[in-house]
PDB file of C-alpha atoms in Angstrom:
ATOM      1  CA  GLN A 851       0.000   0.000   0.000  1.00 86.00           C
ATOM      2  CA  VAL A 852       0.904   3.657  -0.256  1.00 93.00           C
ATOM      3  CA  GLN A 853       1.012   6.085   2.658  1.00 95.00           C
ATOM      4  CA  LEU A 854       0.990   9.873   2.387  1.00 95.00           C
ATOM      5  CA  VAL A 855       2.128  12.196   5.155  1.00 94.00           C
ATOM      6  CA  GLU A 856       1.230  15.882   4.911  1.00 95.00           C
ATOM      7  CA  SER A 857       2.580  18.837   6.842  1.00 95.00           C
ATOM      8  CA  GLY A 858       2.598  22.619   6.775  1.00 96.00           C
ATOM      9  CA  GLY A 859      -0.995  23.667   7.316  1.00 94.00           C
ATOM     10  CA  GLY A 860      -1.987  26.409   9.723  1.00 96.00           C
ATOM     11  CA  LEU A 861      -3.609  29.778  10.299  1.00 97.00           C
ATOM     12  CA  VAL A 862      -2.395  32.796   8.345  1.00 97.00           C
ATOM     13  CA  GLN A 863      -3.647  36.259   7.488  1.00 98.00           C
ATOM     14  CA  PRO A 864      -4.767  37.247   3.995  1.00 98.00           C
ATOM     15  CA  GLY A 865      -1.820  37.977   1.745  1.00 98.00           C
ATOM     16  CA  GLN A 866       0.563  35.733   3.630  1.00 98.00           C
ATOM     17  CA  SER A 867       2.176  32.491   2.479  1.00 98.00           C
ATOM     18  CA  LEU A 868       2.266  28.841   3.484  1.00 97.00           C
ATOM     19  CA  THR A 869       4.096  25.818   2.157  1.00 97.00           C
ATOM     20  CA  LEU A 870       2.527  22.371   2.274  1.00 97.00           C
ATOM     21  CA  SER A 871       4.643  19.251   2.056  1.00 96.00           C
ATOM     22  CA  CYS A 872       3.642  15.688   1.240  1.00 96.00           C
ATOM     23  CA  VAL A 873       5.818  12.592   1.306  1.00 95.00           C
ATOM     24  CA  ALA A 874       4.713   9.260  -0.123  1.00 94.00           C
ATOM     25  CA  SER A 875       6.029   5.922   1.048  1.00 92.00           C
ATOM     26  CA  GLY A 876       5.229   2.271   0.568  1.00 92.00           C
ATOM     27  CA  SER A 877       5.159  -0.069  -2.383  1.00 89.00           C
ATOM     28  CA  ILE A 878       5.235   2.408  -5.243  1.00 91.00           C
ATOM     29  CA  PHE A 879       6.123   0.774  -8.535  1.00 91.00           C
ATOM     30  CA  HIS A 880       5.485   3.870 -10.639  1.00 91.00           C
ATOM     31  CA  MET A 881       4.001   7.223  -9.715  1.00 90.00           C
ATOM     32  CA  VAL A 882       1.713   8.584 -12.411  1.00 93.00           C
ATOM     33  CA  ALA A 883       0.878  11.866 -10.699  1.00 94.00           C
ATOM     34  CA  MET A 884       0.968  13.559  -7.330  1.00 96.00           C
ATOM     35  CA  GLY A 885      -0.678  16.698  -6.077  1.00 97.00           C
ATOM     36  CA  TRP A 886      -3.136  18.519  -3.886  1.00 98.00           C
ATOM     37  CA  TYR A 887      -6.879  18.767  -3.601  1.00 98.00           C
ATOM     38  CA  ARG A 888      -8.934  20.771  -1.123  1.00 98.00           C
ATOM     39  CA  GLN A 889     -12.356  20.684   0.416  1.00 98.00           C
ATOM     40  CA  ALA A 890     -14.047  23.659   2.048  1.00 96.00           C
ATOM     41  CA  PRO A 891     -17.016  23.250   4.396  1.00 92.00           C
ATOM     42  CA  GLY A 892     -20.158  22.466   2.452  1.00 94.00           C
ATOM     43  CA  LYS A 893     -18.312  22.105  -0.833  1.00 96.00           C
ATOM     44  CA  GLU A 894     -17.017  19.223  -2.906  1.00 97.00           C
ATOM     45  CA  ARG A 895     -13.367  18.292  -3.012  1.00 97.00           C
ATOM     46  CA  GLU A 896     -11.598  20.103  -5.846  1.00 97.00           C
ATOM     47  CA  LEU A 897      -8.261  19.930  -7.579  1.00 98.00           C
ATOM     48  CA  VAL A 898      -5.690  22.522  -6.543  1.00 98.00           C
ATOM     49  CA  ALA A 899      -2.528  21.476  -8.366  1.00 98.00           C
ATOM     50  CA  THR A 900      -0.951  18.299  -9.666  1.00 97.00           C
ATOM     51  CA  ILE A 901       2.272  17.279 -11.339  1.00 94.00           C
ATOM     52  CA  ASN A 902       2.652  14.156 -13.448  1.00 92.00           C
ATOM     53  CA  SER A 903       5.560  11.844 -14.074  1.00 88.00           C
ATOM     54  CA  GLY A 904       6.360  13.650 -17.312  1.00 87.00           C
ATOM     55  CA  GLY A 905       6.749  16.939 -15.485  1.00 85.00           C
ATOM     56  CA  GLY A 906       3.443  18.398 -16.637  1.00 92.00           C
ATOM     57  CA  TYR A 907       1.459  20.672 -14.331  1.00 93.00           C
ATOM     58  CA  ASN A 908      -2.219  21.256 -13.784  1.00 96.00           C
ATOM     59  CA  TYR A 909      -3.559  24.126 -11.680  1.00 98.00           C
ATOM     60  CA  ALA A 910      -7.034  25.241 -10.721  1.00 98.00           C
ATOM     61  CA  ASP A 911      -7.848  28.593 -12.295  1.00 97.00           C
ATOM     62  CA  SER A 912      -8.447  30.059  -8.848  1.00 97.00           C
ATOM     63  CA  VAL A 913      -4.828  29.466  -7.766  1.00 98.00           C
ATOM     64  CA  LYS A 914      -2.902  30.120 -10.979  1.00 97.00           C
ATOM     65  CA  GLY A 915      -0.211  32.717 -10.414  1.00 97.00           C
ATOM     66  CA  ARG A 916      -0.392  32.318  -6.628  1.00 98.00           C
ATOM     67  CA  PHE A 917       0.371  28.638  -5.954  1.00 98.00           C
ATOM     68  CA  THR A 918       3.349  26.644  -7.195  1.00 97.00           C
ATOM     69  CA  ILE A 919       3.699  22.877  -7.039  1.00 96.00           C
ATOM     70  CA  SER A 920       7.082  21.218  -7.233  1.00 94.00           C
ATOM     71  CA  ARG A 921       8.396  17.695  -6.906  1.00 90.00           C
ATOM     72  CA  THR A 922      11.532  16.778  -5.030  1.00 83.00           C
ATOM     73  CA  ASN A 923      13.904  15.104  -7.474  1.00 68.00           C
ATOM     74  CA  GLY A 924      14.500  11.478  -6.686  1.00 70.00           C
ATOM     75  CA  LYS A 925      11.914  11.439  -3.925  1.00 73.00           C
ATOM     76  CA  ASN A 926       8.220  10.752  -3.849  1.00 89.00           C
ATOM     77  CA  ALA A 927       7.449  14.135  -2.383  1.00 93.00           C
ATOM     78  CA  VAL A 928       5.778  17.345  -3.463  1.00 95.00           C
ATOM     79  CA  LEU A 929       5.661  20.863  -2.140  1.00 96.00           C
ATOM     80  CA  LEU A 930       2.852  23.355  -2.606  1.00 97.00           C
ATOM     81  CA  GLN A 931       3.992  26.946  -2.196  1.00 98.00           C
ATOM     82  CA  MET A 932       0.934  29.088  -1.553  1.00 98.00           C
ATOM     83  CA  ASP A 933       1.389  32.849  -1.842  1.00 98.00           C
ATOM     84  CA  SER A 934      -1.061  35.742  -1.616  1.00 98.00           C
ATOM     85  CA  LEU A 935      -3.492  33.581   0.301  1.00 98.00           C
ATOM     86  CA  LYS A 936      -7.143  34.593   0.374  1.00 98.00           C
ATOM     87  CA  PRO A 937      -9.940  33.719   2.802  1.00 97.00           C
ATOM     88  CA  GLU A 938     -11.509  31.615   0.057  1.00 97.00           C
ATOM     89  CA  ASP A 939      -8.422  29.368   0.133  1.00 98.00           C
ATOM     90  CA  THR A 940      -9.548  28.154   3.556  1.00 98.00           C
ATOM     91  CA  ALA A 941     -10.076  24.404   3.354  1.00 98.00           C
ATOM     92  CA  VAL A 942      -8.715  21.031   4.309  1.00 98.00           C
ATOM     93  CA  TYR A 943      -5.939  20.244   1.850  1.00 98.00           C
ATOM     94  CA  TYR A 944      -5.421  16.615   0.835  1.00 98.00           C
ATOM     95  CA  CYS A 945      -2.372  15.135  -0.792  1.00 97.00           C
ATOM     96  CA  ASN A 946      -3.073  12.601  -3.518  1.00 97.00           C
ATOM     97  CA  THR A 947      -1.092  10.264  -5.675  1.00 96.00           C
ATOM     98  CA  ARG A 948      -2.163   8.035  -8.525  1.00 94.00           C
ATOM     99  CA  SER A 949       0.406   5.279  -8.504  1.00 91.00           C
ATOM    100  CA  TYR A 950       1.037   1.767  -9.685  1.00 91.00           C
ATOM    101  CA  ILE A 951       1.925  -0.621  -6.874  1.00 92.00           C
ATOM    102  CA  THR A 952       2.749  -3.400  -9.359  1.00 91.00           C
ATOM    103  CA  ALA A 953       3.106  -3.425 -13.125  1.00 91.00           C
ATOM    104  CA  VAL A 954      -0.679  -3.715 -13.504  1.00 92.00           C
ATOM    105  CA  GLU A 955      -2.273  -2.623 -10.221  1.00 91.00           C
ATOM    106  CA  TRP A 956      -2.858   1.073  -9.591  1.00 92.00           C
ATOM    107  CA  GLY A 957      -4.916   3.238  -7.324  1.00 93.00           C
ATOM    108  CA  ASP A 958      -5.634   6.702  -5.992  1.00 95.00           C
ATOM    109  CA  TYR A 959      -4.172   7.217  -2.535  1.00 96.00           C
ATOM    110  CA  TRP A 960      -4.986  10.047  -0.125  1.00 97.00           C
ATOM    111  CA  GLY A 961      -3.407  11.645   2.901  1.00 97.00           C
ATOM    112  CA  PRO A 962      -5.459  12.438   6.017  1.00 97.00           C
ATOM    113  CA  GLY A 963      -5.596  16.154   5.186  1.00 97.00           C
ATOM    114  CA  THR A 964      -4.172  19.320   6.697  1.00 97.00           C
ATOM    115  CA  GLN A 965      -6.193  22.395   7.616  1.00 97.00           C
ATOM    116  CA  VAL A 966      -5.377  25.735   6.016  1.00 98.00           C
ATOM    117  CA  THR A 967      -7.205  28.744   7.439  1.00 98.00           C
ATOM    118  CA  VAL A 968      -6.840  32.236   6.002  1.00 98.00           C
ATOM    119  CA  SER A 969      -8.386  34.829   8.249  1.00 97.00           C
ATOM    120  CA  SER A 970      -7.675  38.253   9.672  1.00 95.00           C
TER     121      SER A 970
END
């Protein structure tokens, strides 16, 4: 199985920055993609940013220009640098990876989530 450990959430004021970190461990044969999703109270979980094994990026329109996702070379880890945070960024942020655990078996794996609160 695959385990994801997230860190870096917290309470910040509007306009400030936070960096989220996620490290994957376990029986990863091949990682297809890794990234972040978020879920605000009363809303559905939505994509924030992902990076795939080919180095391609995908960002939600609402975070483009403010958030940057990066992958640690040689490690199954990603960082999400969040700048110019807004109150509407408040949510539980979940790390996700779509990975093969054998040559033919794959799945979507999730971390437990980390709370990000943007408030004055």
